[in-house]
Coordinates of C-alpha atoms and ligand atoms in Angstrom, one line a residue:
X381 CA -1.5 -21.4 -67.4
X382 CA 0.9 -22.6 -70.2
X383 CA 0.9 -21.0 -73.5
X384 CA -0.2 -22.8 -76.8
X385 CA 3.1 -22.8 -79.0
X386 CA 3.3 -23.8 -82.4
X387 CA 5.6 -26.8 -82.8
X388 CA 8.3 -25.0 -84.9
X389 CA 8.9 -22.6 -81.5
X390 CA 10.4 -24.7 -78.4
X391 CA 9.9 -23.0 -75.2
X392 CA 13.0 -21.4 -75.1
X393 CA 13.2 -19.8 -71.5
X394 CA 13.6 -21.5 -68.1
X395 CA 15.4 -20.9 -65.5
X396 CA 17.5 -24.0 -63.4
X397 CA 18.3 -23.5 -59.4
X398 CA 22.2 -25.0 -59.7
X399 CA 23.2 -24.3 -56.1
X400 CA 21.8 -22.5 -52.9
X401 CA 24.2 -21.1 -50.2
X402 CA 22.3 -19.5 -47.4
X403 CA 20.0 -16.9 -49.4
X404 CA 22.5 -16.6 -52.3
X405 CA 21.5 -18.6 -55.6
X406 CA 23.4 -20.1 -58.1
X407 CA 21.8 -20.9 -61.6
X408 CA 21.2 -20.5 -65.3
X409 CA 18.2 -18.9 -67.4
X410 CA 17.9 -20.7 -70.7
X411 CA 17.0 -17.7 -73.3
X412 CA 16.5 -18.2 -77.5
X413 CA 19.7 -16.3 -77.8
X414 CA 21.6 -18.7 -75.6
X415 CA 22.0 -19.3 -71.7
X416 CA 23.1 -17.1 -69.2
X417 CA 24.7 -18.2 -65.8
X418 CA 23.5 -16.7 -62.8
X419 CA 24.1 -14.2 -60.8
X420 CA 25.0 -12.1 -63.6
X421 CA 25.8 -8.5 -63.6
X422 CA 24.1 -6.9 -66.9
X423 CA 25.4 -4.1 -68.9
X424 CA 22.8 -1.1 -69.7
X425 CA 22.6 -0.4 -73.3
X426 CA 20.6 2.4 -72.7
X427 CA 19.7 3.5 -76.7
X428 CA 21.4 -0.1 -78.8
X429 CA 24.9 0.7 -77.3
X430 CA 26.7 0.0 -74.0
X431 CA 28.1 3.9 -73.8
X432 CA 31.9 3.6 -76.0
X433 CA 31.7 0.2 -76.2
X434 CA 31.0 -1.8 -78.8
X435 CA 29.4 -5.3 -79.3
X436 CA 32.8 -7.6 -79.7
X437 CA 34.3 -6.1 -76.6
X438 CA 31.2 -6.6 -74.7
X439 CA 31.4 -10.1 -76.2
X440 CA 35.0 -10.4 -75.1
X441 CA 35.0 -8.9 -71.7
X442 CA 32.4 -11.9 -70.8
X443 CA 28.8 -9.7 -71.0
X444 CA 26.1 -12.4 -71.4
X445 CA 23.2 -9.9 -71.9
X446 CA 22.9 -6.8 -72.0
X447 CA 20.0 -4.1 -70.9
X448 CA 18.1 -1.9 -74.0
X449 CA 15.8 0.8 -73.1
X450 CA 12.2 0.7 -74.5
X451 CA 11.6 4.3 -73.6
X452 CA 14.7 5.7 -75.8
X453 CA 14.2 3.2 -78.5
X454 CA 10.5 3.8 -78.9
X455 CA 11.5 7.3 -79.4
X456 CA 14.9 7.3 -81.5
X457 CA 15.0 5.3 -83.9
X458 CA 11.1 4.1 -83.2
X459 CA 10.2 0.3 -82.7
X460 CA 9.4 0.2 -86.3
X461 CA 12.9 1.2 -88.0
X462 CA 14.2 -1.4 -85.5
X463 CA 11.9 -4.4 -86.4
X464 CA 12.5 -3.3 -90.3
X465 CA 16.2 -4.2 -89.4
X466 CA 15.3 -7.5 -88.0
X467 CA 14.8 -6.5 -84.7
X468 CA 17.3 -5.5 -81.9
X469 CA 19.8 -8.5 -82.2
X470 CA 20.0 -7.9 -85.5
X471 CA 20.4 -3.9 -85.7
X472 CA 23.3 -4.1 -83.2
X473 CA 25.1 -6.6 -84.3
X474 CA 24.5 -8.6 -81.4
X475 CA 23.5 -12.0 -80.9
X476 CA 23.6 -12.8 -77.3
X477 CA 20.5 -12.2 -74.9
X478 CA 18.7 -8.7 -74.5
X479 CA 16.6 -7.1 -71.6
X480 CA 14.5 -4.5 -72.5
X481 CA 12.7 -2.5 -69.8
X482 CA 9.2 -1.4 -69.6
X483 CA 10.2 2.4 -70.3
X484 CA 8.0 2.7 -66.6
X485 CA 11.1 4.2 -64.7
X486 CA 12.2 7.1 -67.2
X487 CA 8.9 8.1 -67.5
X488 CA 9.4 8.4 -63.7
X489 CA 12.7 10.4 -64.2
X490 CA 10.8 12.7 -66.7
X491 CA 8.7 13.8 -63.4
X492 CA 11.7 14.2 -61.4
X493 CA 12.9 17.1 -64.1
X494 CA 12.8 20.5 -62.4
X495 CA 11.3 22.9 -64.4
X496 CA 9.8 21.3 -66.9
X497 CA 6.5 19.9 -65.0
X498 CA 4.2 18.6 -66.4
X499 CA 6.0 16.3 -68.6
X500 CA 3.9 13.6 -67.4
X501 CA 0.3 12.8 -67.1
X502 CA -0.7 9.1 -65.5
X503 CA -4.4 7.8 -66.1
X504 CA -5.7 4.4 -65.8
X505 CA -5.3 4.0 -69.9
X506 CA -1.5 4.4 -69.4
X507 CA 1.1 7.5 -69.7
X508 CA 0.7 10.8 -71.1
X509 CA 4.2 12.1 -71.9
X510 CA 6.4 14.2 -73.8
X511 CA 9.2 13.5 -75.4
X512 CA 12.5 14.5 -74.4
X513 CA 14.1 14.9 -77.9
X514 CA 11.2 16.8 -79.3
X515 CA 8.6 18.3 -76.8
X516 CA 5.9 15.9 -78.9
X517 CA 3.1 14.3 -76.9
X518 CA 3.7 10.1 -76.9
X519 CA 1.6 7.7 -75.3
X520 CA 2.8 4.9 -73.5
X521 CA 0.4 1.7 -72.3
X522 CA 0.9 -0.9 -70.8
X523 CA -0.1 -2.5 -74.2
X524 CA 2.3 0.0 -76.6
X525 CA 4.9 -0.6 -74.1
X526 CA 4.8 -4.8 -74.4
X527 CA 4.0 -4.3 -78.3
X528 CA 7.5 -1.8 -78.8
X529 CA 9.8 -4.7 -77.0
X530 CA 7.8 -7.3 -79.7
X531 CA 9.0 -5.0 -81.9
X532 CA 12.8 -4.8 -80.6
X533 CA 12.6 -8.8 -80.1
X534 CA 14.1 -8.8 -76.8
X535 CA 14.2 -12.3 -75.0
X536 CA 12.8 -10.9 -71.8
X537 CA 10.2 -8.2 -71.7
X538 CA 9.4 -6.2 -68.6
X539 CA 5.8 -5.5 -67.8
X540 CA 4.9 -2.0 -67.9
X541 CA 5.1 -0.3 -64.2
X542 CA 4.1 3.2 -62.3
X543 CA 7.0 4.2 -60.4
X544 CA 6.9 6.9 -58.3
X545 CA 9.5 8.8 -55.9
X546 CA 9.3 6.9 -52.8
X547 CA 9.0 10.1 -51.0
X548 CA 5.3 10.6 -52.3
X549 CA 3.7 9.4 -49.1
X550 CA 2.0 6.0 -48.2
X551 CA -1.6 6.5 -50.0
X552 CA -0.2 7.8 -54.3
X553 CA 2.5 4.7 -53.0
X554 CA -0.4 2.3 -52.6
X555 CA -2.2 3.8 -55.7
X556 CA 0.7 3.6 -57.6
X557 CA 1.5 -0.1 -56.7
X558 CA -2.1 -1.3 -57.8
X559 CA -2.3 0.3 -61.0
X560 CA 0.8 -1.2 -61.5
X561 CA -0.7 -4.7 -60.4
X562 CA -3.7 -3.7 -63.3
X563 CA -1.3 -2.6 -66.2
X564 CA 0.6 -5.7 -65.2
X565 CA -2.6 -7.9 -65.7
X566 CA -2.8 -5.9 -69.2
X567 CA 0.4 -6.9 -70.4
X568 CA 0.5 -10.1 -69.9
X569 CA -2.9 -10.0 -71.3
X570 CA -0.5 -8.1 -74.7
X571 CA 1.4 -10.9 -74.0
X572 CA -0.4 -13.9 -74.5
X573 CA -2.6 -12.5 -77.7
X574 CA 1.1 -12.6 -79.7
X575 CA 1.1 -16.2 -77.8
X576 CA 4.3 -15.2 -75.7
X577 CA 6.2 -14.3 -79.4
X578 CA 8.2 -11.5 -80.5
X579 CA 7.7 -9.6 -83.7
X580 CA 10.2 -12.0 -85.4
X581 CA 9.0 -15.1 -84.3
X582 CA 11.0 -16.2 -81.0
X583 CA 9.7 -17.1 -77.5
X584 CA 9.8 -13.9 -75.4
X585 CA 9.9 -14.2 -71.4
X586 CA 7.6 -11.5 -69.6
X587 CA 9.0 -10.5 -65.8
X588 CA 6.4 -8.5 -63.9
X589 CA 8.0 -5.8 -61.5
X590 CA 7.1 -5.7 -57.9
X591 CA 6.7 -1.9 -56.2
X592 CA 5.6 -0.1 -52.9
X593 CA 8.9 2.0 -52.7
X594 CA 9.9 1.8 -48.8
X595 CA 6.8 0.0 -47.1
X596 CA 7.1 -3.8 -46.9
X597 CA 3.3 -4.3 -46.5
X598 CA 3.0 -2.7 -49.8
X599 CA 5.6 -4.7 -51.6
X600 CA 4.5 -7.7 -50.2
X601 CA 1.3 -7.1 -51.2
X602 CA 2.8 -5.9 -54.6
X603 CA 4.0 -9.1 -55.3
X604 CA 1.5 -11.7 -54.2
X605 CA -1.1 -9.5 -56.7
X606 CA 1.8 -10.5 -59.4
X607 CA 2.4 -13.8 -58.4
X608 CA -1.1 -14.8 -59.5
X609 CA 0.2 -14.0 -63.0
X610 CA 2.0 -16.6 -65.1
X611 CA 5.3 -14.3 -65.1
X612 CA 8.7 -15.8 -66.1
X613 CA 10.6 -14.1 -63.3
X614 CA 10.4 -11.1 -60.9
X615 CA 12.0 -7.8 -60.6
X616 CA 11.8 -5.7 -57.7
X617 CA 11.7 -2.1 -58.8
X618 CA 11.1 1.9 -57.8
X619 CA 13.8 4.6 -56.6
X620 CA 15.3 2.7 -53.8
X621 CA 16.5 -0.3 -55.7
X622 CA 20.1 0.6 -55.7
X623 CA 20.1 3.9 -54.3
X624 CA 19.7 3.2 -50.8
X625 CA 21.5 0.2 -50.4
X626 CA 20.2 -0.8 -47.0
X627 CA 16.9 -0.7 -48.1
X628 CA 17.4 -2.6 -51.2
X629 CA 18.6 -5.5 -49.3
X630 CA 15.9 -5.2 -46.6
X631 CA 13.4 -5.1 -49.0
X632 CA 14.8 -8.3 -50.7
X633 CA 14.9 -10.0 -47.9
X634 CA 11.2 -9.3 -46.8
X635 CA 10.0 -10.8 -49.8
X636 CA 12.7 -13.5 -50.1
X637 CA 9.9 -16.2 -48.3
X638 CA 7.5 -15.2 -51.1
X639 CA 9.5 -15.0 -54.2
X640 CA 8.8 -18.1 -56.3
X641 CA 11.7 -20.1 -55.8
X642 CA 11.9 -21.5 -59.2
X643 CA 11.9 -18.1 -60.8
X644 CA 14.5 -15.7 -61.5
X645 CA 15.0 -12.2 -59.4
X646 CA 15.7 -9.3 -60.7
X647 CA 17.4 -6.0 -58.9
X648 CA 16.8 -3.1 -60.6
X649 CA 19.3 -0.6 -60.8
X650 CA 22.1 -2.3 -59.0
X651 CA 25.3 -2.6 -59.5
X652 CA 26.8 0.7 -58.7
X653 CA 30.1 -0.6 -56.3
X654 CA 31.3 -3.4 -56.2
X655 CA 29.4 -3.8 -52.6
X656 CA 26.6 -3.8 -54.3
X657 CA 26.6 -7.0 -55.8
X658 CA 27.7 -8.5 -52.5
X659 CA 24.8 -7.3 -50.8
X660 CA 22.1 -8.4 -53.6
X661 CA 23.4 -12.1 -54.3
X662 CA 23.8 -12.0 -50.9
X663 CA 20.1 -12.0 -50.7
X664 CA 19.1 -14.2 -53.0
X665 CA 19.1 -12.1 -56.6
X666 CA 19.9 -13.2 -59.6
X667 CA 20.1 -10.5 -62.0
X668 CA 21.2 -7.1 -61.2
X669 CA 21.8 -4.0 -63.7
X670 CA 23.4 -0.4 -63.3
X671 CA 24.5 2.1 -65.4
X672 CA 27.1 3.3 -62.5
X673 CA 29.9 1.4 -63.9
X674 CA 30.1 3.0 -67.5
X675 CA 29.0 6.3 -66.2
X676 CA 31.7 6.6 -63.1
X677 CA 34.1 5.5 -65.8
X678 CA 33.6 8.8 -67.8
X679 CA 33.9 11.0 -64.5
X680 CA 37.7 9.1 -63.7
X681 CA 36.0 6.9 -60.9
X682 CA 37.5 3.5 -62.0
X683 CA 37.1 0.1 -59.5
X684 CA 39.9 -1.1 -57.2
X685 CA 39.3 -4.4 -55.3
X686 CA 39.1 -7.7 -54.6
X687 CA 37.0 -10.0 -53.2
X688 CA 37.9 -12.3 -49.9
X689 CA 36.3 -14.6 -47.8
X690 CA 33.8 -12.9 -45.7
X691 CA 34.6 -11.0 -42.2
X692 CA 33.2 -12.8 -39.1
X693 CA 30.8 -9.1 -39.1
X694 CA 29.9 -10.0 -42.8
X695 CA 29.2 -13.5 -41.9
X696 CA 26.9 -12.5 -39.6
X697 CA 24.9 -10.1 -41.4
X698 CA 25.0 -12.9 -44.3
X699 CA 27.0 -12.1 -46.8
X700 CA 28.9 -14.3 -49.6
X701 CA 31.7 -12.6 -49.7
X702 CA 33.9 -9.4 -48.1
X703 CA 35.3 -6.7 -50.6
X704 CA 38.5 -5.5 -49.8
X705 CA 39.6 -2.0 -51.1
X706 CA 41.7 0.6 -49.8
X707 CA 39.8 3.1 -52.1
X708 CA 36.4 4.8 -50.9
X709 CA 33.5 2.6 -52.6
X710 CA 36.2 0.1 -54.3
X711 CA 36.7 3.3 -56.0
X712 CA 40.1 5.4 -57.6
X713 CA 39.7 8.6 -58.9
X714 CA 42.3 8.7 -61.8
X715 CA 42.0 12.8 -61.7
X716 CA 44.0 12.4 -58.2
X717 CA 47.8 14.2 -58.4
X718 CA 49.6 11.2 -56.7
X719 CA 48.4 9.4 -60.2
X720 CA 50.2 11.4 -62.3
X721 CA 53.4 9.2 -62.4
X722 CA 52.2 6.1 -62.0
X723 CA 53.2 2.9 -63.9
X724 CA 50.9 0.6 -62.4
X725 CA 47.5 -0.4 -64.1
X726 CA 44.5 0.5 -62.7
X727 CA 44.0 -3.1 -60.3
X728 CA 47.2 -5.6 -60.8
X729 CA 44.3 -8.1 -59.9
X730 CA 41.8 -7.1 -63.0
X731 CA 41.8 -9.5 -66.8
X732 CA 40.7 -6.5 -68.3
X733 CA 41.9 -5.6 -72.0
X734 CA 43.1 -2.1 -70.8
X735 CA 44.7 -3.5 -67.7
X736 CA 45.9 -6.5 -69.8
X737 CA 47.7 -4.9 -72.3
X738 CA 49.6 -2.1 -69.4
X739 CA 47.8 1.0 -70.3
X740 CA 49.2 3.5 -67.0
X741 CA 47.5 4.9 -64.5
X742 CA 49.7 7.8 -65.6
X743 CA 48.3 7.9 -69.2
X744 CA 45.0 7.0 -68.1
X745 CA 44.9 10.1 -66.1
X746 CA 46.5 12.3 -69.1
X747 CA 43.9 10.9 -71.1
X748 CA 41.1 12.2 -68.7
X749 CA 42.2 15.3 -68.4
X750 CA 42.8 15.6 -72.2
X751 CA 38.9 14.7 -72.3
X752 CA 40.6 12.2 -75.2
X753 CA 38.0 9.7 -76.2
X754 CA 40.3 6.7 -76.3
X755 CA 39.8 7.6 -72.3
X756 CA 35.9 6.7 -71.7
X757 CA 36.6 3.3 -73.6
X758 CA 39.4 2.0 -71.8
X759 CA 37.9 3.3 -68.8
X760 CA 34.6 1.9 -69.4
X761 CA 36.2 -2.2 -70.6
X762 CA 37.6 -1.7 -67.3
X763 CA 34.6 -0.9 -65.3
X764 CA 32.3 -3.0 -66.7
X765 CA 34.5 -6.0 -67.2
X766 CA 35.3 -5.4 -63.4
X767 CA 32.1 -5.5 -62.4
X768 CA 31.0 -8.8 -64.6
X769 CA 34.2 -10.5 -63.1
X770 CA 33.1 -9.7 -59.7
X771 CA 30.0 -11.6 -60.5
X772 CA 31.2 -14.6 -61.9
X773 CA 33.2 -14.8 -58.7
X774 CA 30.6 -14.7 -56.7
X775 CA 28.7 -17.2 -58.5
X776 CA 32.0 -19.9 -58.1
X777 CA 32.2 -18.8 -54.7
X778 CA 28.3 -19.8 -54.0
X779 CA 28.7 -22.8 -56.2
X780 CA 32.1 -24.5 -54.6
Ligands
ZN1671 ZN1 41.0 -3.6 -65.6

C-alpha cells in the first residue's frame, strides 16, 4: 500500500542496496534532511543533545544522524514546546537526519527500577506510567507515542513496542511480542491518518521493531506479523540487542532470510566496542545505535584500535573485518598510573579533534581525575568520532 501524497511533498525516504559482501550490506537511506550512507553508527541524543557535545562538532566529527528520545522529550520540554520551536531540527540547531524512538524501551527500564515498582502499568490501550522527573501519571499509546515524534518532526519514527526483560519466561515473552504486533498495526494506522507527514509538513519514515527477546520462533514470528505492514525498515529490538553480543548476532542471523532485502535494519542498542559493529554489519545491519561510547567516555574508558583484514577464525565465523587492540574491549582506561606521563594521544591512528590537535594521555588523565569538564568533551569527540570512523571503514571495506 502506497501513501497518497500531495504533490508539493516528494517521497523523501528510500533506501538503495549499493553493495553486498557475504551478509554485510552496503548502502544509503535517502531522508528529507539529506542522505545517510550505510552502515552507519548513530549517536544517542538522549534529551536534544549528544551528552557534552554540541551540534557543529557532531557535524564535524562526520555524525550523519543522530538518535532523540521520545520518552524524555515528551516529558521535558513536552512535544508541544518542541513543535512551537519548529520542531526538533530546528530547536537544536541541527539540520541533518533524526531518529526518534518509540519511548517503548525506557518505559521498560522504568520496570527494571528497584524499589520503585509499580512505575508501570501495560494494558491493551497502551502504557500507564509515571514519570521519572515528577512522580505524575503519563500515558503513553501507541497513538500518543507516533503523534509526540510528529510533533518532534523526526525523519524516521519508530513504532511503539512492549519490551520486556528477556528473563520473563516464554508465555509474557509471546504476549509481549503480539501486543507489540497490535500497537504496531495501530501506529501505522497513526501513521497514515497524518498521510505519513510530520507536524511540520515533511515525509516521515515509520520502522516497526521486531521482539521475542531470546526465542527465535518468537522473533520470527515477530517479524513476519510486521512484515505484513507497509514499514520503511526494521529494527530488531528488547534487552539482548547489544547486551549479549552472541545472541544479538544469532538472532540477526535467524531472521537475516526473512528480512526484506530492500529495507533497512536496524540494531538497537549496539555499538558499545568497537567489536560490536564488527559483529552486526557482519550480519547484515545497517543501522546500529549505543549510548556506550559517550557514557564510557565520562568513566575514563576511551577506544584503542584498529581494524585489519579478518583472522582465518573471523573468516570463518563471517566476519568483515578483525579488530586489533592490545586494550581489553578496544578499551584504555585513562585513570590507569602508567598514564600519568604519557605524551602520546589517546590512538596515534584516530582523526579525532582531541587526538588531532595533541591533547596527552597525561592531561587527559589529569583532567579526569580533576572531574574538569573540558574532560567528558574531549573524551566524548574521541569516542564517538572513533566509533563513526570505525563504521565508515567498514562500509569501504564491504564496498571495495
Ligand atoms: Zn581520537
Amino acid at each position: 500500500m502506497t501513501a497518497i501524497l500531495p504533490p508539493d511533498l516528494p517521497n523523501a525516504f528510500s533506501f538503495s542496496l549499493e553493495k553486498e559482501t557475504g551478509l554485510a550490506r552496503a548502502g544509503r537511506i535517502r531522508t528529507p534532511h539529506g542522505d545517510i550512507e550505510t552502515p552507519m553508527f548513530m549517536p544517542v541524543g538522549t534529551v536534544a543533545t549528544v551528552k557534552s557535545l554540541d551540534q557543529q562538532d557532531l557535524e564535524k566529527l562526520g555524525a550523519q544522524i543522530i538518535l532523540g528520545n521520545t520518552y524524555h522529550l515528551f516529558l521535558r520540554p513536552g512535544a508541544e514546546l518542541i513543535a512551537e520551536m519548529g520542531g526538533l531540527h530546528r530547536f537544536m540547531n541541527w539540520a541533518r537526519p533524526i531518529l526518534t524512538d518509540s519511548g517503548g524501551f525506557q518505559i521498560l527500564s522504568l520496570t527494571l527500577i528497584p524499589d520503585q515498582a509499580p512505575m508501570v502499568k501495560i494494558t491493551e490501550d497502551g502504557a500507564l506510567f509515571r514519570s521519572h522527573l515528577d512522580g505524575g501519571e503519563r500515558w503513553m499509546r501507541p497513538e500518543d507515542s507516533i503523534r509526540v515524534q510528529q510533533l518532534l518532526g523526526s525523519d524516521i519514527m519508530m513504532a511503539f513496542d512492549h519490551v520486556v526483560p528477556d528473563a520473563s519466561g516464554p508465555e509474557l515473552v509471546k504476549e509481549a511480542m503480539e501486543r507489540t504486533s497490535r500497537w504496531a498495526k495501530r501506529c501505522v494506522d497513526a501513521w497514515e491518518k497524518a498521510n505519513r507527514q510530520s507536524a511540520h509538513g515533511k515525509y516521515q519514515a515509520l520502522f516497526g521493531i521486531v521482539q521475542g527477546a531470546t526465542h527465535p520462533d518468537l522473533r520470527a514470528e515477530s517479524l513476519r506479523a510486521l512484515a505484513q505492514l507497509p514499514f520503511d525498515g526494521f529494527a530488531v529490538g528488547g534487552e539482548t540487542i547489544g547486551y549479549n553480543m552472541e545472541q544479538t548476532v544469532e538472532i540477526f542471523q535467524n531472521l537475516n532470510a526473512e528480512l526484506p532485502r530492500e529495507k533497512p535494519r536496524y540494531a538497537m542498542g549496539v555499538g558499545r566496542d568497537p567489536q560490536n559493529l564488527i559483529d552486526v554489519f557482519s550480519v547484515g545491519v545497517d543501522v546500529c545505535d549505543c549510548v556506550g561510547p559517550t557514557r564510557l567516555a565520562r568513566n575514563g574508558a576511551l577506544y584503542h584500535g584498529r581494524l585489519t583484514e579478518p583472522t582465518p577464525e573471523d573468516r570463518q565465523k563471517g566476519k568483515i573485518a578483525s579488530f586489533e587492540t592490545p586494550y581489553s574491549n578496544g578499551r584504555l582506561s585513562i585513570q590507569r598510573q602508567e598514564f600519568a606521563r604519557d605524551e602520546r594521544v589517546i590512538d596515534p591512528d584516530c582523526d579525532c579533534a582531541t587526538c588531532v590537535a595533541g591533547y596527552s594521555r597525561a592531561y587527559l588523565r589529569h583532567l579526569w581525575k580533576a572531574e574538569e569538564l573540558t574532560y567528558y568533551r574531549l573524551a566524548s569527540l574521541h569516542n564517538v568520532r572513533f566509533m563513526v570512523r570505525l563504521a565508515e571503514q567498514l562500509r569501504t571495506m564491504i564496498t571495495k
